[in-house]
mmCIF file of C-alpha atoms and ligand atoms in Angstrom:
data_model
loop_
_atom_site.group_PDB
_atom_site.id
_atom_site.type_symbol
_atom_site.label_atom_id
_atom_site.label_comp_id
_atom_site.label_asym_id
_atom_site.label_seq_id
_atom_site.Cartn_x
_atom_site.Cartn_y
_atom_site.Cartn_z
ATOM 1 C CA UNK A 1 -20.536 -4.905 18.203
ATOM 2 C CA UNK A 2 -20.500 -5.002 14.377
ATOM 3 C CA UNK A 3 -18.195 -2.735 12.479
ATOM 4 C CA UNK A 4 -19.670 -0.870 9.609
ATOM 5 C CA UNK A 5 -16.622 -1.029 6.779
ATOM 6 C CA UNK A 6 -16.087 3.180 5.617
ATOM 7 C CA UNK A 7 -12.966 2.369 3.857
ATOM 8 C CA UNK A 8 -11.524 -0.628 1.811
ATOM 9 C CA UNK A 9 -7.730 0.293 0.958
ATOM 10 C CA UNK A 10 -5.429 -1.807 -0.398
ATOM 11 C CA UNK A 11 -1.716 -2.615 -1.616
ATOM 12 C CA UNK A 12 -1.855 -3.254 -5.658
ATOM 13 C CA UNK A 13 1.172 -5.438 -6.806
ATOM 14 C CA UNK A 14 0.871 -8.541 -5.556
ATOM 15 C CA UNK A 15 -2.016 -7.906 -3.099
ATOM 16 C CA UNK A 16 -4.904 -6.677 -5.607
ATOM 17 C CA UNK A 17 -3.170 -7.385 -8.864
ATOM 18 C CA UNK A 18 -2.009 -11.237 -8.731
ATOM 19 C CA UNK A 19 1.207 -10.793 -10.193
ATOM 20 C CA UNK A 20 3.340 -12.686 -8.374
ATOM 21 C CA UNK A 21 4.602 -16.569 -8.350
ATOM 22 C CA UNK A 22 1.861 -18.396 -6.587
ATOM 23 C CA UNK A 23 -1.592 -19.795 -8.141
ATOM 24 C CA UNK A 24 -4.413 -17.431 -8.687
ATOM 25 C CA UNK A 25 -7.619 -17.964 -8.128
ATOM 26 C CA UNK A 26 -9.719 -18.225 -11.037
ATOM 27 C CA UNK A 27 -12.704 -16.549 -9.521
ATOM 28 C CA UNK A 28 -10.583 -14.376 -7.291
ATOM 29 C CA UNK A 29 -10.843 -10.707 -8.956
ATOM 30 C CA UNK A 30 -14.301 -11.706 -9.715
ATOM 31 C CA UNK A 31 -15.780 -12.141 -6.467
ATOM 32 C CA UNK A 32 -14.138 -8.750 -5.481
ATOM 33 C CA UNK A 33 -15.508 -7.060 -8.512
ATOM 34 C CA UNK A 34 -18.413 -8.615 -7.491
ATOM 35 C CA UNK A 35 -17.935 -7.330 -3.350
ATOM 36 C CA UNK A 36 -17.445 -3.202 -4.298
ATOM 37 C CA UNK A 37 -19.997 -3.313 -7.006
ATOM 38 C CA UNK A 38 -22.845 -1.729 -4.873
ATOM 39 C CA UNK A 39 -20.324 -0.262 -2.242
ATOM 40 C CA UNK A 40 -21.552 2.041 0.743
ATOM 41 C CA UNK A 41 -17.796 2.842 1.111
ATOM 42 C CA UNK A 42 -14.748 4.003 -0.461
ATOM 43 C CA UNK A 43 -12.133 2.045 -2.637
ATOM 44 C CA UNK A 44 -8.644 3.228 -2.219
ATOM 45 C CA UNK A 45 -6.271 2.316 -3.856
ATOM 46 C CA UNK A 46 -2.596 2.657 -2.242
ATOM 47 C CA UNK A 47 0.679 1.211 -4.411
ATOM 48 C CA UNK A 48 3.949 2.722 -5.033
ATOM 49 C CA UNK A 49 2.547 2.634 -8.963
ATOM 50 C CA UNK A 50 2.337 6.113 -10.256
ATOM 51 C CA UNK A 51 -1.143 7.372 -11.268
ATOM 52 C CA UNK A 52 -0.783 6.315 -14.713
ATOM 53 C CA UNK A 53 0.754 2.785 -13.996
ATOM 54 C CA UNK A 54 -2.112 2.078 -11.450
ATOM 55 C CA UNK A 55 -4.886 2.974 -13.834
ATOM 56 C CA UNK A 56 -2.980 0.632 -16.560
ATOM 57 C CA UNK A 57 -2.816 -2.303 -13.689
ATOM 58 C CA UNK A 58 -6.540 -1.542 -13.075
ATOM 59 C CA UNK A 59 -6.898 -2.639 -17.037
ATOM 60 C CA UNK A 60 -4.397 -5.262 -16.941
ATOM 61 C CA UNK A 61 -6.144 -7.225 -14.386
ATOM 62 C CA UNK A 62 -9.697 -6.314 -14.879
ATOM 63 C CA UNK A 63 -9.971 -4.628 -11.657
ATOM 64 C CA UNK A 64 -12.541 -2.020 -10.081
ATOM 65 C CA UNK A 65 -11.915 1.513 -10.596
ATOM 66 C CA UNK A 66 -11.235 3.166 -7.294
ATOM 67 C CA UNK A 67 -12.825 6.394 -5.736
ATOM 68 C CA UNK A 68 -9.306 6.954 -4.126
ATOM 69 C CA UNK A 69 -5.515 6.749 -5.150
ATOM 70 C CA UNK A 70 -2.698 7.256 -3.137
ATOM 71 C CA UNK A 71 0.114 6.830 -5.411
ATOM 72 C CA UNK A 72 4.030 6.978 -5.400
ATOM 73 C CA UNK A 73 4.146 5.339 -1.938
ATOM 74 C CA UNK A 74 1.630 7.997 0.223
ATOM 75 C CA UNK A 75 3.088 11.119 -1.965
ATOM 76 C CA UNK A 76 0.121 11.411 -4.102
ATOM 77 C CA UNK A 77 -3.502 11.781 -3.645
ATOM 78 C CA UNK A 78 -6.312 11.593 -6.452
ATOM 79 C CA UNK A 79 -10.079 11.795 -6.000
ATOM 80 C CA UNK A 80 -12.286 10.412 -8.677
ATOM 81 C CA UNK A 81 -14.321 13.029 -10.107
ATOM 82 C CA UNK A 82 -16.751 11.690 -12.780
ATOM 83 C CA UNK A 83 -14.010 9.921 -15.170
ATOM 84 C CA UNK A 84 -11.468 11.505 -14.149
ATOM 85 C CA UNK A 85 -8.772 11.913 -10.908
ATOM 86 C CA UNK A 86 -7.875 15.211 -9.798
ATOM 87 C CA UNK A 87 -5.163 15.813 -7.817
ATOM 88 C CA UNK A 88 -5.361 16.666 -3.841
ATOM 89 C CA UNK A 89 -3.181 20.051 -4.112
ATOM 90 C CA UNK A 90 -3.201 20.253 -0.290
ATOM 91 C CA UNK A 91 -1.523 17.102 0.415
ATOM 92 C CA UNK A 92 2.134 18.296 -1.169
ATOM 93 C CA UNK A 93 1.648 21.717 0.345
ATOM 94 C CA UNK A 94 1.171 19.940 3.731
ATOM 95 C CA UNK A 95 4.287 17.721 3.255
ATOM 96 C CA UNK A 96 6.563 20.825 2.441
ATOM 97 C CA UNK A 97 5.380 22.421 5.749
ATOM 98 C CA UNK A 98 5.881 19.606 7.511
ATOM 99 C CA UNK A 99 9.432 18.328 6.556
ATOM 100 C CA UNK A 100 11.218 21.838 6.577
ATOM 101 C CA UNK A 101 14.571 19.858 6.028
ATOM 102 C CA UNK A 102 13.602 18.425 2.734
ATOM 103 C CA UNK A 103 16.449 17.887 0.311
ATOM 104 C CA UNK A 104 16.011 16.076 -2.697
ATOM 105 C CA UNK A 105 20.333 16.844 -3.857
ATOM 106 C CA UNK A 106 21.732 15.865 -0.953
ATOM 107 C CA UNK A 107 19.468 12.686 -0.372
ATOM 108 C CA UNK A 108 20.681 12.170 -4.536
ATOM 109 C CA UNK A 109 24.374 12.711 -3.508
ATOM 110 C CA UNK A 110 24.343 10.868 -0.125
ATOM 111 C CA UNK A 111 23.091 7.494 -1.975
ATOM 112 C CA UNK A 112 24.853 7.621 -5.154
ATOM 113 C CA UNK A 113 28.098 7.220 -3.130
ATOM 114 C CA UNK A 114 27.063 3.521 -3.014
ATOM 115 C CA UNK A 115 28.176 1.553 -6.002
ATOM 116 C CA UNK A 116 25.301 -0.502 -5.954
ATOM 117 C CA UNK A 117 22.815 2.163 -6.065
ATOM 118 C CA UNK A 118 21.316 3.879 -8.922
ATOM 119 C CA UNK A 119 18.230 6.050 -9.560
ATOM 120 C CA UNK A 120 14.739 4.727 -10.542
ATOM 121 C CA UNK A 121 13.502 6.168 -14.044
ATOM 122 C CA UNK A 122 12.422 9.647 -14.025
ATOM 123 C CA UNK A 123 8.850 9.033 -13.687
ATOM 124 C CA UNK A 124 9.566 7.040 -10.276
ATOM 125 C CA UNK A 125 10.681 10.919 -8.894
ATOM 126 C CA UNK A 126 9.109 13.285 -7.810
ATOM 127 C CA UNK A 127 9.541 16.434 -5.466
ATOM 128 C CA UNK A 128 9.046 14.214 -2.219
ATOM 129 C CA UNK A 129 10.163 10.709 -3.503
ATOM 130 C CA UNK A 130 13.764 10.017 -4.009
ATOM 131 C CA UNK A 131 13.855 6.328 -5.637
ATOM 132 C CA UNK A 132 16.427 4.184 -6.333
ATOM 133 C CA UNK A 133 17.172 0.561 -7.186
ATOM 134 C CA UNK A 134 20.187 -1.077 -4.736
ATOM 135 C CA UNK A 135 22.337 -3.808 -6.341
ATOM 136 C CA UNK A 136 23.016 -6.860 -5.852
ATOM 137 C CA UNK A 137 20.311 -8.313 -4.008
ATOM 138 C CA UNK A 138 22.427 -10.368 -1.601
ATOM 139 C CA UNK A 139 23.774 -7.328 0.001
ATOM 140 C CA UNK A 140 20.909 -4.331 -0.626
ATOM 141 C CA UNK A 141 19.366 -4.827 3.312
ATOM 142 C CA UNK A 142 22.790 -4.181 4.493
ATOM 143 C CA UNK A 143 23.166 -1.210 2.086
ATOM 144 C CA UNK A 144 19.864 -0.165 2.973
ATOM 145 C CA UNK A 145 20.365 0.133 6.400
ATOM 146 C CA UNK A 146 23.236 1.365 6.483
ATOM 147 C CA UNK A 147 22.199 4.371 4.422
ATOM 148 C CA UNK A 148 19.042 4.470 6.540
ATOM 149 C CA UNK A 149 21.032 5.602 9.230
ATOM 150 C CA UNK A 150 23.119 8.014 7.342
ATOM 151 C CA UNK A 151 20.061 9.801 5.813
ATOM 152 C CA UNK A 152 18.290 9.743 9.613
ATOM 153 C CA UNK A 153 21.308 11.805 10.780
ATOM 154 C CA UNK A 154 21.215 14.523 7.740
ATOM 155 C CA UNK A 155 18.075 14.507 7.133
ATOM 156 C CA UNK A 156 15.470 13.570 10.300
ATOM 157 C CA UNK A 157 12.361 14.234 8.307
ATOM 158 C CA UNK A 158 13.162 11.715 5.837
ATOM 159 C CA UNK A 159 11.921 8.022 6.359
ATOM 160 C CA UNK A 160 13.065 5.258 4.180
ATOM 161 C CA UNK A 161 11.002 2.161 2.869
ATOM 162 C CA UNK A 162 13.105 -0.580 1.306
ATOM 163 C CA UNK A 163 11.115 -3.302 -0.413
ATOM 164 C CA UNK A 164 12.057 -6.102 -2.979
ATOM 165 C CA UNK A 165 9.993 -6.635 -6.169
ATOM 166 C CA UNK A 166 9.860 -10.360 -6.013
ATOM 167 C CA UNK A 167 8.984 -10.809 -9.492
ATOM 168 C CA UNK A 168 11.353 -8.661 -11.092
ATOM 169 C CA UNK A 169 14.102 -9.710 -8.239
ATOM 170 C CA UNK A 170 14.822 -6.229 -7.573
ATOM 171 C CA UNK A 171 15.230 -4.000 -4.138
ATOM 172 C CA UNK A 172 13.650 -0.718 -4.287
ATOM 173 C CA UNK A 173 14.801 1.892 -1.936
ATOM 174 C CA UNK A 174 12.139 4.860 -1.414
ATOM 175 C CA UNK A 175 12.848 8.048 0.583
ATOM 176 C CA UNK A 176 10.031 10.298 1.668
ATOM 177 C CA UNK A 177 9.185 12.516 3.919
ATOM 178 C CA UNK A 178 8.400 10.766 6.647
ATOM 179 C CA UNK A 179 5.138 12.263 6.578
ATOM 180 C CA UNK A 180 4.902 10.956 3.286
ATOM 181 C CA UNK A 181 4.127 7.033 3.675
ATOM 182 C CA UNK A 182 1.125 4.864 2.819
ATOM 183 C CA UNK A 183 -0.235 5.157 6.137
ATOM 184 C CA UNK A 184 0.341 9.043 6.937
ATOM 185 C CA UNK A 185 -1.640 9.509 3.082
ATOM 186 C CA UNK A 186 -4.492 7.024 4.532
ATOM 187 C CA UNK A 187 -4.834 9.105 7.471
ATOM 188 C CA UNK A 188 -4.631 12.506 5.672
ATOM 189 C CA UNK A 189 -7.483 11.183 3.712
ATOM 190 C CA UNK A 190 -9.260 8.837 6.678
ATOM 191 C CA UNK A 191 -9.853 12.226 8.455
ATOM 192 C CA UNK A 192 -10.731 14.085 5.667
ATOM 193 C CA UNK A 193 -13.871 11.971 5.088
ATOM 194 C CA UNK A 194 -14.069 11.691 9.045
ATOM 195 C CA UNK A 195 -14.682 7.651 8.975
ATOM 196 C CA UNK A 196 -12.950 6.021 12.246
ATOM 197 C CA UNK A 197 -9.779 4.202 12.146
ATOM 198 C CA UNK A 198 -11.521 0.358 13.417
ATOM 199 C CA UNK A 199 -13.933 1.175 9.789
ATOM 200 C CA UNK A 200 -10.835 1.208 7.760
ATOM 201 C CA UNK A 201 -9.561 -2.238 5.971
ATOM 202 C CA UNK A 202 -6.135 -2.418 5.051
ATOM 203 C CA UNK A 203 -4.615 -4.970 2.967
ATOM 204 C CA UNK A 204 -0.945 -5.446 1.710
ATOM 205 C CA UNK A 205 1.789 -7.776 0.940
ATOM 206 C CA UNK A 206 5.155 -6.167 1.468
ATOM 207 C CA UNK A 207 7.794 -4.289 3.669
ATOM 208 C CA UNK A 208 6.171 -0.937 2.800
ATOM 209 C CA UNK A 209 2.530 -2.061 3.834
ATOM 210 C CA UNK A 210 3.657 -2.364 7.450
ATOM 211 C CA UNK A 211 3.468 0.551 8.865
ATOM 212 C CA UNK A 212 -0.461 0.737 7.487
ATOM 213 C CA UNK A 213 -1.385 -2.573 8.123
ATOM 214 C CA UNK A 214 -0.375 -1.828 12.046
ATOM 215 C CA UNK A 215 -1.885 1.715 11.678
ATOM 216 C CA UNK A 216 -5.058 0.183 13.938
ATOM 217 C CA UNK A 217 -7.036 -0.375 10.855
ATOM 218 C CA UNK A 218 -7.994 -3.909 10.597
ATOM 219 C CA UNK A 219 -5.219 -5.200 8.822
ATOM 220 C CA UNK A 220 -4.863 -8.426 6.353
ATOM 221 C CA UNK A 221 -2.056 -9.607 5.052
ATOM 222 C CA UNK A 222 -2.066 -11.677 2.081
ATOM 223 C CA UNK A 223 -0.893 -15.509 2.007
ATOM 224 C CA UNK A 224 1.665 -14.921 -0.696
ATOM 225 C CA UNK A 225 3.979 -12.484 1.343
ATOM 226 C CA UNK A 226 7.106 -14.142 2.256
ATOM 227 C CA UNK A 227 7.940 -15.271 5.771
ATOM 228 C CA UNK A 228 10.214 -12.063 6.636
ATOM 229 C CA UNK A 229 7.578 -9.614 6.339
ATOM 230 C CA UNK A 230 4.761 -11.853 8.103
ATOM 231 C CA UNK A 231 7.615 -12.037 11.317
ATOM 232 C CA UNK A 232 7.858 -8.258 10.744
ATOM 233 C CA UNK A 233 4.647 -7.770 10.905
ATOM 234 C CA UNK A 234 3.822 -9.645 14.424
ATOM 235 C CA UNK A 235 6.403 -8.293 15.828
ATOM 236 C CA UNK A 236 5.714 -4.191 14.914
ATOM 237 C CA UNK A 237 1.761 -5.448 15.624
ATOM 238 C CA UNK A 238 2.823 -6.792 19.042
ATOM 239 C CA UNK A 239 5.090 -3.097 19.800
ATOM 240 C CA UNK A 240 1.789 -0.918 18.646
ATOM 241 C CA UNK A 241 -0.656 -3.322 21.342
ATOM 242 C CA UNK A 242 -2.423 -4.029 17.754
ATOM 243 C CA UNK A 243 -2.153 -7.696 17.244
ATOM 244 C CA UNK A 244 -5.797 -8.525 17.310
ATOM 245 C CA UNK A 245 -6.453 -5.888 14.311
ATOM 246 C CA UNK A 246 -4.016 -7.960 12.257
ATOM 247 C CA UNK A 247 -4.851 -11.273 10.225
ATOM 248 C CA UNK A 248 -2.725 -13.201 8.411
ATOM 249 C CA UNK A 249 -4.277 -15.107 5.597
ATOM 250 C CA UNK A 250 -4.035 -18.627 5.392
ATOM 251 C CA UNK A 251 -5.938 -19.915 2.048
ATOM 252 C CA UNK A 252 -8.287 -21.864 4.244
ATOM 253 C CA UNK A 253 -11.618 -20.136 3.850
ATOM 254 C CA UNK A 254 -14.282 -19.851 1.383
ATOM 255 C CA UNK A 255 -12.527 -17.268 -0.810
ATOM 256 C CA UNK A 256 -9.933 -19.746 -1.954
ATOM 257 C CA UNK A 257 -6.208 -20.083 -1.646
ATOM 258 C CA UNK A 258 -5.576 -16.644 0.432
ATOM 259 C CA UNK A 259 -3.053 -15.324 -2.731
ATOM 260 C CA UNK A 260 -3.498 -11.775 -3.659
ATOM 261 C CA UNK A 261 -6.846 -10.695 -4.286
ATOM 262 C CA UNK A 262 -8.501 -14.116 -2.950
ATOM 263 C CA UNK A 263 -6.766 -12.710 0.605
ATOM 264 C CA UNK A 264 -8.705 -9.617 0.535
ATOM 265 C CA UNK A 265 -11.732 -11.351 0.234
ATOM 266 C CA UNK A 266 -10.359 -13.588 3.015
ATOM 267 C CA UNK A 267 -9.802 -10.836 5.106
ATOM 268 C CA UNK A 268 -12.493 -9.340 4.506
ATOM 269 C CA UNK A 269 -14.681 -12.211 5.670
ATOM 270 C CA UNK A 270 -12.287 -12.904 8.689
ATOM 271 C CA UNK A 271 -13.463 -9.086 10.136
ATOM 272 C CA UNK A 272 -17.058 -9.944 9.353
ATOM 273 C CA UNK A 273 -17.418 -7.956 6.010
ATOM 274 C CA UNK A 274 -17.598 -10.354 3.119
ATOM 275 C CA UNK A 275 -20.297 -13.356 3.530
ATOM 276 C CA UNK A 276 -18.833 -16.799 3.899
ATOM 277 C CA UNK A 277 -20.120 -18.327 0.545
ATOM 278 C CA UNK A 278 -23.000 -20.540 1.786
ATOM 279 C CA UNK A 279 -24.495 -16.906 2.974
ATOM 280 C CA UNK A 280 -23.754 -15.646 -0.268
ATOM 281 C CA UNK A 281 -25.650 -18.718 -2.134
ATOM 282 C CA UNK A 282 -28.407 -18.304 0.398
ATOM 283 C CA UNK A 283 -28.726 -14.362 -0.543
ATOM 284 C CA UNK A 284 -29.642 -15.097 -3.577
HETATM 285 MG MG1 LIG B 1 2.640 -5.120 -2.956
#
């Protein structure tokens, strides 16, 4: 049976926006451009970019505005309305109510004990994101697991994502609620326009896409990621039973070489969504 696509979400840096170290297609962003333009579904976009830093990446690289944003790692939630994004109100009010043992000065306090840790700039903050930056690379997993385990005893609602920016060679530590993550926000806003979970396309690059990509959407993960997170991956796809929802791209389709936006499009065609491009040719 064919599966109608209701939502197209995706990862930004390094997924969507080709800024990492490997080639880019030429015609990549083009032939997605090209994919949404006369869209029976919704584009969501889903980074840990703030609202105004994803709307500057969507000018940086040329790329489609979405209907959707779920910003600051699943903490944030914009509809397009006309020109302009207005805020989901609801979506902070539900996080309070559900993470009753919120707090944002002790999760401060319990970090900053590290010497290698320090807090993101200001604008990386907000009421249910605690960011920081962990120092030096070689040791931040260690650091960040250690303090994973501290914060799980204080605080159980928390959840923390650690990810490294492989351009900037820096490990970001996140801590939200953990009702607060890329996939919870998907689902908040999944039900909300009542669209099934096997209609939703995920695709993502890094340590904090994995929880969505095996959230039993039909998942894609882009060629560039490095080997850690595609093990990761398998392995949390085989624990959820959802290994057949997950592709990994391998720059041997029609779309080109699989990096960043070129995977989409890969894994998009792999679930039956984009044409192949001798269909495409023929469409015309
Ligand atoms: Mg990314």
């Amino acid at each position: 049976m064919k599966r109608t696509l209701k939502i197209l979400c995706t990862d930004l840096d390094r997924t969507l926006f080709p800024n990492g170290q490997q080639a880019v297609e030429p015609e990549g962003m083009n032939n997605f451009v090209e994919f949404v333009r006369d869209r029976n579904f919704r584009l969501i976009y889903n980074s840990g970019r703030c609202k105004q830093e994803i709307l500057e990446g969507v000018k940086e690289f040329g790329a489609p505005a979405p209907d959707i944003m779920i910003g600051e790692v699943g903490t944030k939630i914009y509809f397009r309305e006309g020109e302009e994004y207005r805020e989901e109100r609801e979506w902070p009010k539900w996080l309070g109510e559900n993470t009753p043992d919120w707090d944002v000065g002790l999760l401060r306090d319990l970090v900053l004990r590290e010497a290698g840790a320090r807090l993101q700039p200001e604008y990386h903050q907000n009421p249910f994101k605690v960011s920081f930056f962990l120092e030096p690379l070689s040791t931040a997993p260690a650091m960040a697991d250690k303090l994973s385990q501290e914060i799980r005893q204080k605080i159980p609602g928390a959840t923390t994502v650690y990810s490294v920016d492989e351009t900037e060679g820096e490990a970001l530590f996140d801590i939200l609620p953990a009702a607060a993550t890329k996939l919870h926000a998907l689902e908040y806003v999944r039900r909300k326009l009542g669209e099934k979970r096997e209609e939703v396309f995920f695709s993502g690059d890094s340590g904090n896409d994995l929880e969505a990509l095996t959230g039993g959407y039909c998942g894609a993960l882009v060629r560039n990621a490095i080997p850690e997170v595609k093990e990761a991956l398998m392995e949390r796809a085989q624990k959820a039973g959802v290994e057949d929802m997950i592709y990994l791209c391998q720059g041997d389709g029609p779309w080109g070489n699989g990096y960043f936006v070129s995977g989409i499009m890969e894994g998009l065609a792999h679930f039956g969504w984009a044409p192949s491009r001798k269909e495409k040719r023929a469409d015309k």
